[in-house]
């Protein structure tokens, strides 16, 4: 899980101290701590920390969860637990989309990446956490950080159904997301 931090040490670069603490409730219950890589994806980190600081991630569900792959959340427009979830995963925030910030880092277990549409420059507010390595994503999606505590909580997030991993019924929810320094 800490392979990325070690990679930064090897090349003489260090990740800065900004991160997220994400409280999750539902099938999974607990807090996940994410170290954000401002030096790798500064535009993406700036956007998701602004969204978190504004409280927009609070109450947003994990709408797409695929066993052995990843858990996706962050649709602040259509993914609110107290709303109609039929369009969860199709929205973003009121901020503009972010241009891709691809890196040489690899999508290992615990890595946090930005979700996007087909256009590589369409990431906005949605992000995903890897359950297992996904090297086929390397260089295709922006890596924004990694889980440094709470992977046991991530592993318990309610799984979706079918090949697209859409979560049915009551999905797990990010009850509070805090920016850390």
GROMACS .gro file of C-alpha atoms in nm, residues 10-175:
model
  166
   10UNK     CA    1   1.358   0.702  -0.437
   11UNK     CA    2   1.332   0.987  -0.685
   12UNK     CA    3   1.394   1.250  -0.420
   13UNK     CA    4   1.044   1.395  -0.428
   14UNK     CA    5   0.807   1.385  -0.134
   15UNK     CA    6   0.430   1.400  -0.125
   16UNK     CA    7   0.300   1.707   0.048
   17UNK     CA    8   0.094   1.679   0.364
   18UNK     CA    9  -0.256   1.753   0.233
   19UNK     CA   10  -0.501   1.469   0.261
   20UNK     CA   11  -0.860   1.365   0.323
   21UNK     CA   12  -1.029   1.190   0.611
   22UNK     CA   13  -1.343   1.017   0.485
   23UNK     CA   14  -1.605   0.883   0.728
   24UNK     CA   15  -1.801   0.599   0.567
   25UNK     CA   16  -2.129   0.448   0.688
   26UNK     CA   17  -2.339   0.158   0.564
   27UNK     CA   18  -2.208  -0.195   0.520
   28UNK     CA   19  -1.864  -0.042   0.580
   29UNK     CA   20  -1.826   0.177   0.888
   30UNK     CA   21  -1.514   0.370   0.973
   31UNK     CA   22  -1.268   0.634   0.860
   32UNK     CA   23  -1.036   0.620   0.561
   33UNK     CA   24  -0.730   0.847   0.549
   34UNK     CA   25  -0.600   0.948   0.207
   35UNK     CA   26  -0.264   1.113   0.135
   36UNK     CA   27  -0.309   1.344  -0.164
   37UNK     CA   28  -0.026   1.389  -0.415
   38UNK     CA   29  -0.019   1.766  -0.478
   39UNK     CA   30   0.315   1.732  -0.654
   40UNK     CA   31   0.178   1.471  -0.899
   41UNK     CA   32  -0.171   1.610  -0.970
   42UNK     CA   33  -0.190   1.967  -0.834
   43UNK     CA   34  -0.501   2.071  -1.031
   44UNK     CA   35  -0.696   1.761  -0.929
   45UNK     CA   36  -0.591   1.786  -0.564
   46UNK     CA   37  -0.689   2.155  -0.558
   47UNK     CA   38  -1.033   2.073  -0.698
   48UNK     CA   39  -1.119   1.779  -0.472
   49UNK     CA   40  -0.995   1.957  -0.160
   50UNK     CA   41  -1.207   2.262  -0.254
   51UNK     CA   42  -1.512   2.037  -0.297
   52UNK     CA   43  -1.439   1.862   0.034
   53UNK     CA   44  -1.375   2.187   0.224
   54UNK     CA   45  -1.711   2.317   0.098
   55UNK     CA   46  -1.885   2.007   0.242
   56UNK     CA   47  -2.010   1.892  -0.098
   57UNK     CA   48  -1.879   1.534  -0.058
   58UNK     CA   49  -2.071   1.488   0.269
   59UNK     CA   50  -2.366   1.256   0.204
   60UNK     CA   51  -2.240   1.129  -0.132
   61UNK     CA   52  -2.269   0.753  -0.200
   62UNK     CA   53  -2.034   0.491  -0.343
   63UNK     CA   54  -2.242   0.435  -0.658
   64UNK     CA   55  -2.014   0.196  -0.848
   65UNK     CA   56  -1.824  -0.078  -0.664
   66UNK     CA   57  -1.668  -0.370  -0.850
   67UNK     CA   58  -1.526  -0.661  -0.651
   68UNK     CA   59  -1.153  -0.703  -0.704
   69UNK     CA   60  -1.132  -0.371  -0.888
   70UNK     CA   61  -1.244  -0.044  -0.727
   71UNK     CA   62  -1.502   0.162  -0.533
   72UNK     CA   63  -1.620   0.486  -0.701
   73UNK     CA   64  -1.782   0.790  -0.538
   74UNK     CA   65  -1.782   1.168  -0.559
   75UNK     CA   66  -2.082   1.253  -0.779
   76UNK     CA   67  -2.185   1.563  -0.583
   77UNK     CA   68  -2.457   1.646  -0.838
   78UNK     CA   69  -2.645   1.315  -0.871
   79UNK     CA   70  -2.499   1.090  -0.601
   80UNK     CA   71  -2.647   1.230  -0.281
   81UNK     CA   72  -2.781   0.967  -0.040
   82UNK     CA   73  -3.093   1.178   0.025
   83UNK     CA   74  -3.177   1.217  -0.345
   84UNK     CA   75  -3.279   1.016  -0.650
   85UNK     CA   76  -2.982   0.788  -0.718
   86UNK     CA   77  -3.101   0.674  -1.061
   87UNK     CA   78  -2.845   0.905  -1.226
   88UNK     CA   79  -2.564   0.856  -0.973
   89UNK     CA   80  -2.232   0.854  -1.153
   90UNK     CA   81  -2.341   1.084  -1.434
   91UNK     CA   82  -2.269   1.418  -1.268
   92UNK     CA   83  -1.991   1.626  -1.127
   93UNK     CA   84  -1.961   1.956  -0.945
   94UNK     CA   85  -2.023   2.315  -1.047
   95UNK     CA   86  -1.647   2.355  -1.104
   96UNK     CA   87  -1.495   2.308  -1.452
   97UNK     CA   88  -1.351   1.975  -1.567
   98UNK     CA   89  -0.979   1.928  -1.507
   99UNK     CA   90  -0.715   1.852  -1.773
  100UNK     CA   91  -0.545   1.515  -1.730
  101UNK     CA   92  -0.235   1.500  -1.510
  102UNK     CA   93  -0.102   1.156  -1.599
  103UNK     CA   94   0.210   1.029  -1.422
  104UNK     CA   95   0.444   0.732  -1.413
  105UNK     CA   96   0.280   0.605  -1.093
  106UNK     CA   97   0.094   0.276  -1.099
  107UNK     CA   98  -0.261   0.191  -0.995
  108UNK     CA   99  -0.180  -0.038  -0.702
  109UNK     CA  100  -0.406  -0.147  -0.417
  110UNK     CA  101  -0.518   0.160  -0.220
  111UNK     CA  102  -0.440   0.411  -0.495
  112UNK     CA  103  -0.698   0.687  -0.548
  113UNK     CA  104  -0.766   0.789  -0.907
  114UNK     CA  105  -0.996   1.041  -1.072
  115UNK     CA  106  -1.294   0.906  -1.264
  116UNK     CA  107  -1.369   1.060  -1.602
  117UNK     CA  108  -1.568   1.013  -1.921
  118UNK     CA  109  -1.400   0.904  -2.247
  119UNK     CA  110  -1.234   1.243  -2.282
  120UNK     CA  111  -0.911   1.231  -2.075
  121UNK     CA  112  -0.971   1.596  -1.977
  122UNK     CA  113  -1.317   1.535  -1.827
  123UNK     CA  114  -1.239   1.454  -1.461
  124UNK     CA  115  -1.436   1.671  -1.221
  125UNK     CA  116  -1.538   1.548  -0.874
  126UNK     CA  117  -1.563   1.169  -0.891
  127UNK     CA  118  -1.282   0.948  -0.768
  128UNK     CA  119  -1.219   0.580  -0.706
  129UNK     CA  120  -1.013   0.367  -0.467
  130UNK     CA  121  -0.845   0.052  -0.597
  131UNK     CA  122  -0.913  -0.282  -0.423
  132UNK     CA  123  -0.642  -0.455  -0.628
  133UNK     CA  124  -0.371  -0.346  -0.875
  134UNK     CA  125  -0.502  -0.224  -1.211
  135UNK     CA  126  -0.197  -0.158  -1.430
  136UNK     CA  127  -0.422  -0.127  -1.738
  137UNK     CA  128  -0.524   0.215  -1.595
  138UNK     CA  129  -0.165   0.342  -1.577
  139UNK     CA  130  -0.117   0.652  -1.791
  140UNK     CA  131  -0.490   0.659  -1.872
  141UNK     CA  132  -0.632   0.807  -1.550
  142UNK     CA  133  -0.493   1.065  -1.307
  143UNK     CA  134  -0.362   0.933  -0.976
  144UNK     CA  135  -0.438   1.179  -0.695
  145UNK     CA  136  -0.331   0.991  -0.384
  146UNK     CA  137  -0.339   0.671  -0.183
  147UNK     CA  138  -0.509   0.531   0.124
  148UNK     CA  139  -0.266   0.536   0.416
  149UNK     CA  140  -0.512   0.413   0.681
  150UNK     CA  141  -0.848   0.239   0.664
  151UNK     CA  142  -0.811  -0.002   0.372
  152UNK     CA  143  -0.998  -0.250   0.594
  153UNK     CA  144  -1.294  -0.008   0.576
  154UNK     CA  145  -1.260   0.028   0.196
  155UNK     CA  146  -1.260  -0.352   0.164
  156UNK     CA  147  -1.602  -0.364   0.334
  157UNK     CA  148  -1.780  -0.113   0.105
  158UNK     CA  149  -2.103  -0.259  -0.032
  159UNK     CA  150  -2.044  -0.421  -0.368
  160UNK     CA  151  -2.239  -0.338  -0.679
  161UNK     CA  152  -2.399  -0.585  -0.917
  162UNK     CA  153  -2.333  -0.675  -1.276
  163UNK     CA  154  -2.035  -0.585  -1.495
  164UNK     CA  155  -2.068  -0.209  -1.435
  165UNK     CA  156  -2.084  -0.251  -1.055
  166UNK     CA  157  -2.391  -0.033  -0.998
  167UNK     CA  158  -2.484  -0.048  -0.630
  168UNK     CA  159  -2.847  -0.140  -0.569
  169UNK     CA  160  -3.060  -0.058  -0.263
  170UNK     CA  161  -2.881   0.143   0.003
  171UNK     CA  162  -2.522   0.217  -0.102
  172UNK     CA  163  -2.250   0.307   0.147
  173UNK     CA  164  -2.211   0.680   0.194
  174UNK     CA  165  -1.937   0.929   0.274
  175UNK     CA  166  -2.098   1.091   0.579
   0.00000   0.00000   0.00000
